[in-house]
Coordinates of C-alpha atoms and ligand atoms in Angstrom, one line a residue:
M535 CA 75.8 111.3 104.2
N536 CA 78.9 113.0 105.5
W537 CA 81.3 110.5 106.8
V538 CA 84.8 111.2 105.5
S539 CA 85.5 108.3 103.2
I540 CA 89.2 107.5 103.2
A541 CA 90.7 104.3 101.9
I542 CA 93.7 103.2 104.0
L543 CA 95.7 104.3 101.1
V544 CA 94.1 107.2 99.4
A545 CA 94.4 106.1 95.8
L546 CA 95.0 109.2 93.8
G547 CA 96.8 107.4 91.0
S548 CA 97.7 104.0 89.8
A549 CA 101.0 102.3 89.1
S550 CA 103.0 104.3 86.6
Q551 CA 105.4 103.3 83.9
T552 CA 108.3 104.0 86.2
E553 CA 107.0 101.5 88.7
D554 CA 106.8 98.8 86.1
M555 CA 110.4 99.5 85.2
L556 CA 111.4 99.3 88.8
Y557 CA 110.3 95.7 89.4
L558 CA 112.0 94.6 86.2
Q559 CA 115.1 96.4 87.2
A560 CA 115.0 94.7 90.6
G561 CA 114.9 91.2 89.0
Y562 CA 111.2 90.6 89.3
F563 CA 108.8 89.2 86.7
V564 CA 105.0 88.8 86.6
E565 CA 103.5 85.4 87.2
H566 CA 99.8 84.6 87.3
F567 CA 98.6 81.8 89.6
T568 CA 95.2 80.4 88.9
V569 CA 93.3 79.5 92.1
P570 CA 89.7 78.6 93.0
L571 CA 87.4 81.7 93.1
D572 CA 85.7 79.9 96.0
H573 CA 88.2 78.0 98.2
I574 CA 85.5 77.2 100.7
N575 CA 82.3 76.0 99.1
G576 CA 83.6 74.6 95.9
D577 CA 82.0 77.0 93.4
P578 CA 83.8 75.8 90.2
G579 CA 85.0 79.3 89.1
L580 CA 88.6 80.3 89.0
I581 CA 90.5 83.5 89.5
S582 CA 94.0 84.5 88.3
I583 CA 96.2 86.2 90.9
K584 CA 99.0 88.4 89.7
T585 CA 102.3 88.0 91.5
L586 CA 105.6 89.9 91.2
L587 CA 108.2 87.2 91.7
H588 CA 111.9 87.1 92.2
I589 CA 113.5 83.6 92.3
G590 CA 116.3 83.3 94.8
D591 CA 118.5 80.5 96.0
P592 CA 116.6 77.2 96.3
N593 CA 118.1 76.8 99.8
G594 CA 117.0 80.4 100.8
P595 CA 113.9 81.5 102.6
L596 CA 110.6 82.5 101.0
F597 CA 109.5 86.1 101.7
V598 CA 106.0 87.1 100.8
Y599 CA 104.3 90.4 100.7
T600 CA 100.6 89.9 101.4
G601 CA 99.0 92.4 99.0
N602 CA 96.5 94.9 100.1
E603 CA 93.8 97.0 98.5
G604 CA 95.2 98.1 95.2
P605 CA 97.5 97.1 92.3
I606 CA 100.4 95.1 93.6
E607 CA 103.0 97.4 92.0
D608 CA 102.0 100.1 94.4
F609 CA 103.0 98.0 97.4
F610 CA 106.1 96.7 95.7
Y611 CA 107.2 100.3 95.3
M612 CA 106.5 101.1 99.0
T613 CA 108.3 98.1 100.4
G614 CA 111.9 98.7 99.3
W615 CA 113.4 97.3 102.5
L616 CA 112.2 93.8 101.4
V617 CA 113.1 94.3 97.8
Y618 CA 116.5 95.9 98.1
T619 CA 117.8 94.8 101.5
L620 CA 116.3 91.7 102.9
G621 CA 115.6 89.7 99.7
P622 CA 119.2 90.0 98.3
Y623 CA 120.8 89.6 101.7
Y624 CA 119.2 86.2 102.4
N625 CA 119.1 85.1 98.8
A626 CA 115.4 84.8 99.3
T627 CA 112.7 84.0 96.8
V628 CA 110.4 87.0 97.1
A629 CA 106.8 87.2 96.0
F630 CA 104.4 90.2 96.1
I631 CA 101.0 88.6 95.8
E632 CA 98.1 90.8 94.6
H633 CA 94.9 90.8 96.6
R634 CA 91.9 89.4 94.7
Y635 CA 89.5 91.9 93.3
Y636 CA 92.2 94.6 92.9
G637 CA 94.7 95.5 90.1
D638 CA 94.7 92.8 87.5
S639 CA 93.4 90.0 89.8
L640 CA 89.7 90.4 89.0
P641 CA 87.1 87.7 88.8
N642 CA 85.3 87.1 85.5
Q643 CA 82.1 88.3 87.1
M644 CA 82.0 90.9 89.8
N645 CA 80.4 88.8 92.5
Y646 CA 81.5 90.3 95.8
A647 CA 80.5 87.2 97.7
Y648 CA 84.0 85.9 97.2
L649 CA 85.7 89.0 98.4
N650 CA 86.6 88.4 102.0
T651 CA 89.8 87.9 104.0
D652 CA 89.2 84.1 104.4
Q653 CA 89.3 83.6 100.6
V654 CA 92.3 86.0 100.3
L655 CA 94.3 84.1 102.9
L656 CA 93.6 80.9 101.1
D657 CA 94.9 82.5 97.8
F658 CA 98.1 83.3 99.7
A659 CA 98.3 79.8 101.2
Q660 CA 97.9 78.1 97.8
I661 CA 100.5 80.3 96.2
I662 CA 103.0 79.9 99.1
M663 CA 102.7 76.1 98.9
Q664 CA 103.6 76.3 95.2
L665 CA 106.5 78.7 95.7
K666 CA 108.3 76.8 98.5
S667 CA 111.2 75.0 96.9
M668 CA 111.3 72.4 99.7
E669 CA 109.0 71.3 102.5
S670 CA 111.4 72.8 104.9
T671 CA 111.7 76.2 103.2
P672 CA 111.2 78.9 105.9
V673 CA 108.5 81.5 105.1
V674 CA 108.0 85.0 106.4
V675 CA 105.1 87.3 105.4
F676 CA 105.3 91.0 105.3
G677 CA 102.6 93.7 105.0
G678 CA 101.9 97.3 105.6
S679 CA 98.5 98.9 106.6
Y680 CA 95.7 96.5 105.5
G681 CA 98.5 94.3 104.1
G682 CA 99.9 94.1 107.6
M683 CA 96.6 93.1 109.0
L684 CA 96.6 90.3 106.4
S685 CA 100.1 89.2 107.3
A686 CA 99.1 89.0 111.0
Y687 CA 95.9 87.1 110.1
F688 CA 98.0 84.7 108.0
R689 CA 100.2 83.8 110.9
I690 CA 97.2 83.4 113.1
K691 CA 95.3 81.1 110.7
F692 CA 98.2 79.3 109.0
P693 CA 101.1 78.8 111.5
H694 CA 101.9 75.6 109.7
L695 CA 102.6 77.5 106.5
V696 CA 104.5 80.6 107.8
D697 CA 107.2 81.0 110.4
G698 CA 106.6 84.6 111.2
A699 CA 105.0 87.9 110.1
I700 CA 105.9 91.6 110.0
A701 CA 102.7 93.5 110.4
S702 CA 103.6 97.2 109.9
S703 CA 101.1 100.0 110.7
A704 CA 98.3 97.4 110.7
P705 CA 95.1 98.9 112.2
V706 CA 93.8 95.6 113.5
L707 CA 91.8 97.3 116.3
E708 CA 90.5 100.2 114.2
Y709 CA 86.9 98.9 114.3
L710 CA 86.9 99.4 118.1
D711 CA 86.9 103.1 117.7
K712 CA 83.1 103.1 117.4
E713 CA 82.8 106.9 116.9
G714 CA 85.7 107.1 114.5
I715 CA 87.5 109.8 116.4
G716 CA 91.1 108.5 116.4
L717 CA 92.1 108.8 112.7
M718 CA 91.5 112.5 112.3
Y719 CA 92.5 113.3 115.9
Q720 CA 95.9 111.9 115.2
T721 CA 96.1 113.7 111.9
T722 CA 95.4 116.9 113.7
Q723 CA 98.1 116.1 116.3
D724 CA 100.7 115.9 113.5
Y725 CA 99.9 119.5 112.3
F726 CA 99.6 120.7 115.9
D727 CA 103.0 119.3 116.7
V728 CA 104.7 121.4 114.0
Y729 CA 103.1 124.4 115.8
P730 CA 99.7 124.7 117.4
N731 CA 98.6 127.6 115.2
C732 CA 99.1 125.4 112.2
A733 CA 96.1 123.3 113.3
F734 CA 94.1 126.3 114.6
N735 CA 94.6 128.2 111.3
I736 CA 93.5 125.1 109.3
N737 CA 90.4 124.9 111.6
D738 CA 89.7 128.5 110.9
G739 CA 89.7 127.7 107.2
F740 CA 87.1 125.0 107.7
N741 CA 85.0 127.3 109.8
I742 CA 85.1 129.9 107.0
L743 CA 84.1 127.3 104.5
D744 CA 81.2 126.1 106.6
N745 CA 80.0 129.7 106.8
F746 CA 80.6 130.3 103.1
A747 CA 78.6 127.2 102.2
Q748 CA 75.5 129.1 103.4
N749 CA 76.4 132.3 101.5
S750 CA 76.1 131.9 97.8
Y751 CA 77.7 135.3 97.1
T752 CA 81.0 133.8 98.2
W753 CA 80.9 130.9 95.7
N754 CA 82.5 132.7 92.8
G755 CA 85.4 133.7 95.0
L756 CA 85.8 130.1 96.3
S757 CA 85.6 128.7 92.8
S758 CA 88.5 130.9 91.8
I759 CA 90.7 130.3 94.9
F760 CA 90.3 126.6 94.7
Q761 CA 90.5 126.5 90.8
T762 CA 87.4 124.3 90.5
C763 CA 86.8 123.0 87.0
T764 CA 83.2 124.2 87.1
P765 CA 81.9 127.0 89.3
I766 CA 80.4 126.1 92.7
T767 CA 76.7 126.2 92.5
S768 CA 75.5 124.6 95.7
S769 CA 76.3 124.4 99.4
S770 CA 76.8 120.6 99.1
Q771 CA 79.7 121.4 96.7
V772 CA 81.3 123.5 99.3
L773 CA 81.0 120.7 101.8
A774 CA 82.5 118.3 99.2
L775 CA 85.4 120.7 98.9
E776 CA 85.9 120.5 102.6
D777 CA 86.0 116.6 102.4
W778 CA 88.5 116.9 99.6
L779 CA 90.7 119.1 101.8
S780 CA 90.4 116.8 104.7
N781 CA 91.5 113.9 102.6
A782 CA 94.5 115.8 101.4
L783 CA 95.6 116.7 105.0
E784 CA 95.1 113.2 106.2
A785 CA 97.0 111.7 103.3
M786 CA 100.0 114.0 103.9
A787 CA 100.0 113.0 107.6
Q788 CA 100.2 109.3 106.5
L789 CA 103.0 110.2 104.0
N790 CA 105.0 112.5 106.3
Y791 CA 108.3 110.8 105.5
P792 CA 111.6 112.4 106.1
Y793 CA 112.5 112.5 102.4
P794 CA 110.7 113.3 99.1
T795 CA 108.5 110.4 97.9
N796 CA 106.5 109.4 94.9
V797 CA 103.6 107.4 96.3
E798 CA 100.6 109.6 95.5
G799 CA 102.5 111.7 93.0
Y800 CA 105.6 113.6 94.2
L801 CA 105.6 114.9 97.7
P802 CA 108.3 116.9 99.4
A803 CA 110.1 115.7 102.6
F804 CA 107.9 116.2 105.6
P805 CA 104.8 117.4 103.7
V806 CA 103.0 118.2 107.0
N807 CA 105.8 120.6 108.0
V808 CA 105.7 122.1 104.5
S809 CA 102.0 122.5 104.7
C810 CA 102.4 124.3 108.0
S811 CA 105.0 126.6 106.6
I812 CA 102.4 127.5 103.9
I813 CA 99.6 128.0 106.4
G814 CA 101.8 130.3 108.4
V815 CA 102.3 130.9 112.1
Y816 CA 100.3 134.0 112.3
S817 CA 97.4 134.1 114.7
S818 CA 94.2 136.0 115.1
P819 CA 94.9 139.8 114.8
I820 CA 96.4 139.7 111.4
K821 CA 94.2 137.0 109.9
N822 CA 92.4 137.5 106.7
M823 CA 89.7 135.0 105.6
W824 CA 90.6 134.9 101.9
R825 CA 94.3 134.5 102.8
T826 CA 93.5 131.6 105.0
L827 CA 91.6 129.9 102.2
Q828 CA 94.4 130.6 99.7
G829 CA 96.8 128.8 102.1
L830 CA 94.5 125.8 102.2
A831 CA 94.3 125.7 98.4
K832 CA 98.1 125.8 98.2
V833 CA 98.4 123.0 100.7
A834 CA 95.9 120.9 98.7
G835 CA 98.0 121.6 95.6
L836 CA 101.0 119.9 97.2
I837 CA 99.2 116.5 96.8
Y838 CA 96.6 117.1 94.1
N839 CA 98.9 119.0 91.7
S840 CA 102.2 117.5 92.6
T841 CA 103.2 117.2 89.0
G842 CA 102.3 120.8 88.3
T843 CA 100.2 119.7 85.3
T844 CA 96.7 119.8 86.9
T845 CA 94.7 122.7 85.3
C846 CA 91.7 122.6 87.6
Y847 CA 90.2 120.5 90.4
N848 CA 87.0 118.4 90.7
P849 CA 86.5 118.2 94.4
W850 CA 82.9 116.8 94.1
D851 CA 83.9 114.2 91.5
N852 CA 82.3 111.1 92.9
S853 CA 83.4 108.7 90.2
T854 CA 84.8 105.5 91.6
D855 CA 87.2 102.9 90.2
Q856 CA 87.4 99.2 91.0
T857 CA 89.8 99.8 93.9
D858 CA 87.2 102.1 95.5
L859 CA 84.4 99.7 94.9
S860 CA 86.2 96.6 96.2
W861 CA 87.5 98.4 99.3
T862 CA 84.2 100.0 100.1
Y863 CA 82.6 96.5 99.8
Q864 CA 85.2 95.2 102.3
T865 CA 84.5 98.0 104.8
C866 CA 80.8 97.4 104.3
S867 CA 81.0 93.7 105.2
E868 CA 83.9 92.5 107.4
L869 CA 86.3 95.5 107.9
V870 CA 84.3 98.4 109.3
M871 CA 86.6 101.4 109.7
P872 CA 84.7 104.1 111.5
S873 CA 85.9 107.6 110.7
G874 CA 84.4 111.0 111.5
T875 CA 85.4 114.5 112.4
Y876 CA 84.3 116.4 115.5
G877 CA 85.9 119.8 115.4
V878 CA 87.8 121.5 118.2
P879 CA 88.8 120.2 120.7
Y880 CA 88.9 116.7 119.1
D881 CA 90.3 117.7 115.7
M882 CA 90.9 120.6 113.3
F883 CA 88.2 119.5 110.8
P884 CA 84.6 120.4 110.3
V885 CA 82.0 118.7 112.5
R886 CA 81.0 115.5 110.6
P887 CA 80.4 112.7 113.1
W888 CA 80.6 109.1 112.0
D889 CA 77.0 108.0 111.2
F890 CA 76.9 104.3 111.4
S891 CA 73.2 104.0 110.4
A892 CA 73.8 106.1 107.2
F893 CA 76.8 104.0 106.4
N894 CA 74.8 100.8 107.0
A895 CA 72.0 102.0 104.7
S896 CA 74.4 103.0 102.0
C897 CA 76.1 99.6 102.2
Y898 CA 72.8 98.0 101.7
Q899 CA 71.9 100.3 98.8
T900 CA 75.2 99.8 97.0
Y901 CA 76.0 96.1 97.6
G902 CA 73.0 94.6 99.3
V903 CA 75.0 93.8 102.5
Y904 CA 75.1 95.1 106.0
P905 CA 78.3 95.5 108.0
N906 CA 78.8 92.4 110.2
L907 CA 80.5 93.7 113.3
E908 CA 80.6 90.3 115.1
W909 CA 82.4 88.2 112.6
Y910 CA 85.8 89.9 112.5
P911 CA 86.8 89.7 116.2
I912 CA 85.6 86.1 116.3
N913 CA 87.5 85.2 113.2
Y914 CA 90.9 86.6 114.2
G915 CA 90.8 87.2 117.9
F916 CA 91.3 91.0 117.8
T917 CA 88.7 91.5 120.5
P918 CA 89.1 94.2 123.2
F919 CA 90.5 91.3 125.2
Y920 CA 93.0 90.3 122.5
V921 CA 95.8 90.0 125.2
N922 CA 93.9 86.9 126.3
S923 CA 92.4 85.7 123.0
L924 CA 95.9 85.8 121.3
K925 CA 97.9 84.5 124.2
N926 CA 99.2 81.7 122.2
L927 CA 100.1 83.7 119.1
S928 CA 103.8 83.8 118.3
N929 CA 106.3 85.3 115.8
V930 CA 104.5 88.4 114.8
V931 CA 105.9 92.0 114.9
F932 CA 103.3 94.8 115.1
S933 CA 105.1 98.0 114.4
W934 CA 103.5 101.5 114.5
G935 CA 104.6 105.1 113.9
S936 CA 104.0 107.9 116.3
E937 CA 103.1 110.2 113.4
D938 CA 100.8 107.8 111.6
P939 CA 97.1 108.6 111.7
W940 CA 96.4 104.8 111.7
Q941 CA 98.3 104.2 114.8
T942 CA 95.0 104.6 116.5
G943 CA 94.0 101.1 115.4
C944 CA 97.5 99.5 115.9
L945 CA 98.4 97.1 118.7
K946 CA 100.2 98.9 121.5
E947 CA 100.6 96.0 123.9
A948 CA 101.8 92.5 123.0
P949 CA 99.7 89.6 124.1
N950 CA 102.8 87.6 125.1
N951 CA 106.6 87.6 124.8
N952 CA 106.6 85.8 121.5
V953 CA 104.8 88.7 119.9
R954 CA 106.6 92.0 119.6
V955 CA 105.2 95.5 119.4
I956 CA 107.6 98.1 118.1
G957 CA 106.8 101.8 118.3
I958 CA 108.7 104.1 115.8
N959 CA 109.1 107.5 117.2
G960 CA 108.4 110.1 114.4
G961 CA 107.4 107.4 112.0
A962 CA 104.6 107.8 109.4
H963 CA 102.6 105.0 107.7
H964 CA 104.7 101.8 107.6
L965 CA 108.0 103.8 107.3
D966 CA 109.9 100.6 108.4
L967 CA 109.0 98.8 105.2
R968 CA 110.3 101.5 102.9
R969 CA 113.8 101.4 101.4
P970 CA 116.4 102.6 103.9
N971 CA 117.3 106.2 103.4
R972 CA 120.0 108.4 104.8
N973 CA 117.4 110.7 106.3
D974 CA 115.8 107.9 108.3
P975 CA 115.5 108.7 112.0
Q976 CA 117.3 106.4 114.4
S977 CA 114.0 105.0 115.6
V978 CA 113.3 103.3 112.3
I979 CA 116.8 102.1 111.9
S980 CA 116.5 100.3 115.3
A981 CA 113.0 99.0 114.4
R982 CA 114.4 97.4 111.2
N983 CA 117.3 96.0 113.2
S984 CA 115.0 94.4 115.7
E985 CA 112.7 93.0 113.0
Q986 CA 115.7 91.6 111.1
G987 CA 117.0 89.9 114.2
L988 CA 113.6 88.2 114.8
I989 CA 113.3 87.2 111.1
E990 CA 116.7 85.5 111.5
Q991 CA 115.4 83.6 114.5
W992 CA 112.2 82.5 112.7
I993 CA 114.0 81.3 109.6
G994 CA 116.8 79.6 111.6
W995 CA 119.5 81.8 110.0
S996 CA 123.0 81.1 111.1
G997 CA 124.9 83.2 108.6
Ligands
NAG20 C1 123.6 83.7 97.9 O1 123.7 82.9 96.7 C2 124.9 83.0 96.0 C3 124.8 82.2 94.8 O2 124.1 81.0 95.0 C4 126.0 82.6 97.0 O3 127.3 82.7 96.3 C5 126.0 83.4 98.2 O4 127.0 82.9 99.1 C6 124.7 83.3 98.9 N1 124.6 84.3 100.0 C7 124.3 83.9 101.2 C8 124.3 85.0 102.2 O5 123.9 82.8 101.5
NAG21 C1 108.6 118.7 111.4 O1 107.8 118.8 112.5 C2 108.1 118.0 113.6 C3 107.1 118.2 114.6 O2 106.0 117.4 114.4 C4 109.5 118.2 114.1 O3 109.8 117.3 115.1 C5 110.5 118.1 112.9 O4 111.7 118.4 113.3 C6 110.0 118.9 111.8 N1 110.9 118.6 110.7 C7 111.4 119.6 109.9 C8 112.4 119.1 108.8 O5 111.2 120.8 110.1
NAG22 C1 99.3 123.3 89.2 O1 100.6 123.8 89.3 C2 101.1 124.5 88.2 C3 102.6 124.8 88.3 O2 102.8 125.4 89.5 C4 100.2 125.8 88.1 O3 100.6 126.6 87.0 C5 98.8 125.4 88.0 O4 98.0 126.6 88.1 C6 98.4 124.5 89.2 N1 97.0 124.0 89.0 C7 96.1 124.3 89.8 C8 94.7 123.8 89.6 O5 96.2 125.1 90.8
NAG23 C1 77.5 111.8 91.7 O1 77.2 113.1 91.5 C2 76.2 113.4 90.5 C3 76.1 114.9 90.3 O2 76.5 115.6 91.4 C4 74.9 112.8 91.1 O3 73.9 113.0 90.1 C5 75.1 111.3 91.3 O4 74.0 110.7 91.9 C6 76.3 111.0 92.2 N1 76.6 109.6 92.3 C7 76.8 109.0 93.4 C8 77.1 107.5 93.3 O5 76.8 109.6 94.5
NAG24 C1 71.6 97.9 109.2 O1 70.3 98.2 108.7 C2 69.4 97.1 108.7 C3 68.1 97.5 108.0 O2 67.8 98.8 108.1 C4 69.1 96.6 110.1 O3 68.3 95.5 110.1 C5 70.4 96.3 110.8 O4 70.2 96.0 112.1 C6 71.4 97.4 110.7 N1 72.7 97.0 111.2 C7 73.2 97.4 112.3 C8 74.4 96.7 112.8 O5 72.7 98.4 113.0
NAG25 C1 99.3 79.2 125.6 O1 99.5 80.2 126.5 C2 99.4 79.9 127.8 C3 99.6 81.1 128.6 O2 100.7 81.9 128.2 C4 100.5 78.8 128.2 O3 100.4 78.5 129.5 C5 100.3 77.6 127.3 O4 101.3 76.7 127.5 C6 100.2 78.0 125.8 N1 99.9 76.9 125.0 C7 100.5 76.5 123.9 C8 99.9 75.4 123.2 O5 101.5 77.1 123.5

């Protein structure tokens, strides 16, 4: 079982106290909406959906963030453009709606049968109908990553309830990458672009670890370099350490923003560049195996020890929280996200091909379900021929960043002129949704301007 398991947002921590403060400071409060647990078959159970709400002018538009896999505060914090720019400018009522089965929006009994995108969209629909101050209130939905997939699906399924959608870094086509090559290929590209030896030296580190996994006399040294909480006692722990490093490198590529951030703990500006400066530009002749590994340990510390308070690491800790369980269920049923690593020349990681049949078997073992590969393209039209199947879709922006590992599953060609694809040169994961910053590249400033112009058309703004 060696597929790299990466949630779209690697959840290393949950909403902190500061985040709670932030939504209060921005004029938001918490509201819970009780909706049917089962909108479709009429199971009588109910579920309470947490929403962060700001009430605007009754004549203003309604802007909704379609929550993704995690506590809603996390997405509030990452969507400052909506909170601090668009909401106030249009006097909008703004709602960040939590996704069912995440954060505080849990069912009374953990029956995963009601965790699917159809039920989630119906939660959004019911809450939107309650929040509209008038029948004619214009509505725009926003989302990043899986939340962006949901905002696009919402416009596809409920065009009568929403005037347009901003789907940022939404990997709607990820499932088509059957061998799961793209995600880690693009991650590698980010490190390679800083300078090629950065990626090659990281690859050397993984080769050394693959080798050391077979040589138990190295394990004490490895335990010490990587500050593991308990000494390494098996090859499989060395392999788990490699996955732990891969996850860190991928997460920093997603979060390669041009200014310091506090998403997964504190990260410096351009963490990929910083990692490469740690790894070093040196090449073969002056290489030293232990020095290479020390570099990797220091890079991992950027993200796993960002507060400087971690005393040791647990790379083979396989404990799961509710976010992991709910998201893995979703990838085991509707939303298969293949991801493997293939080594040079595909990527800088160890060779761990995506193994669909092992994934399929583990899904059955954990949840009693098999991935259904047919349902998703039928349900939303994101087939390989989406240019045709979505020819009548309108008022959706699909934006993607050239530095974002998930661009591999993003739409690159619009199905028609009423749908816009916007590439953000140098952009990491949903950079456009973040609060504008003076270090933003021109590409994201232009992307936001185009998006804002379209939003004004959709809501009939004549301000
Ligand atoms: C927003 O609402 C305030 C108070 O109702 C009003 O004074 C202001 O003109 C509105 N702004 C816009 C852009 O409509
Ligand atoms: C980071 O690396 C990229 C290459 O991917 C480069 O374009 C950019 O200028 C670098 N940024 C800094 C601050 O070094
Ligand atoms: C985390 O960072 C602090 C401060 O730099 C350091 O003292 C500590 O050893 C680091 N922890 C690990 C596990 O490396
Ligand atoms: C987690 O790891 C422990 C010890 O390594 C193992 O016994 C257990 O089966 C693992 N659990 C899962 C869910 O993989
Ligand atoms: C998943 O495994 C089950 C049982 O082993 C099998 O019937 C099913 O065809 C597999 N699914 C796919 C898509 O291969
Ligand atoms: C759907 O798209 C086709 C092709 O662009 C166009 O001819 C047709 O008028 C559209 N239908 C509707 C209902 O918009």
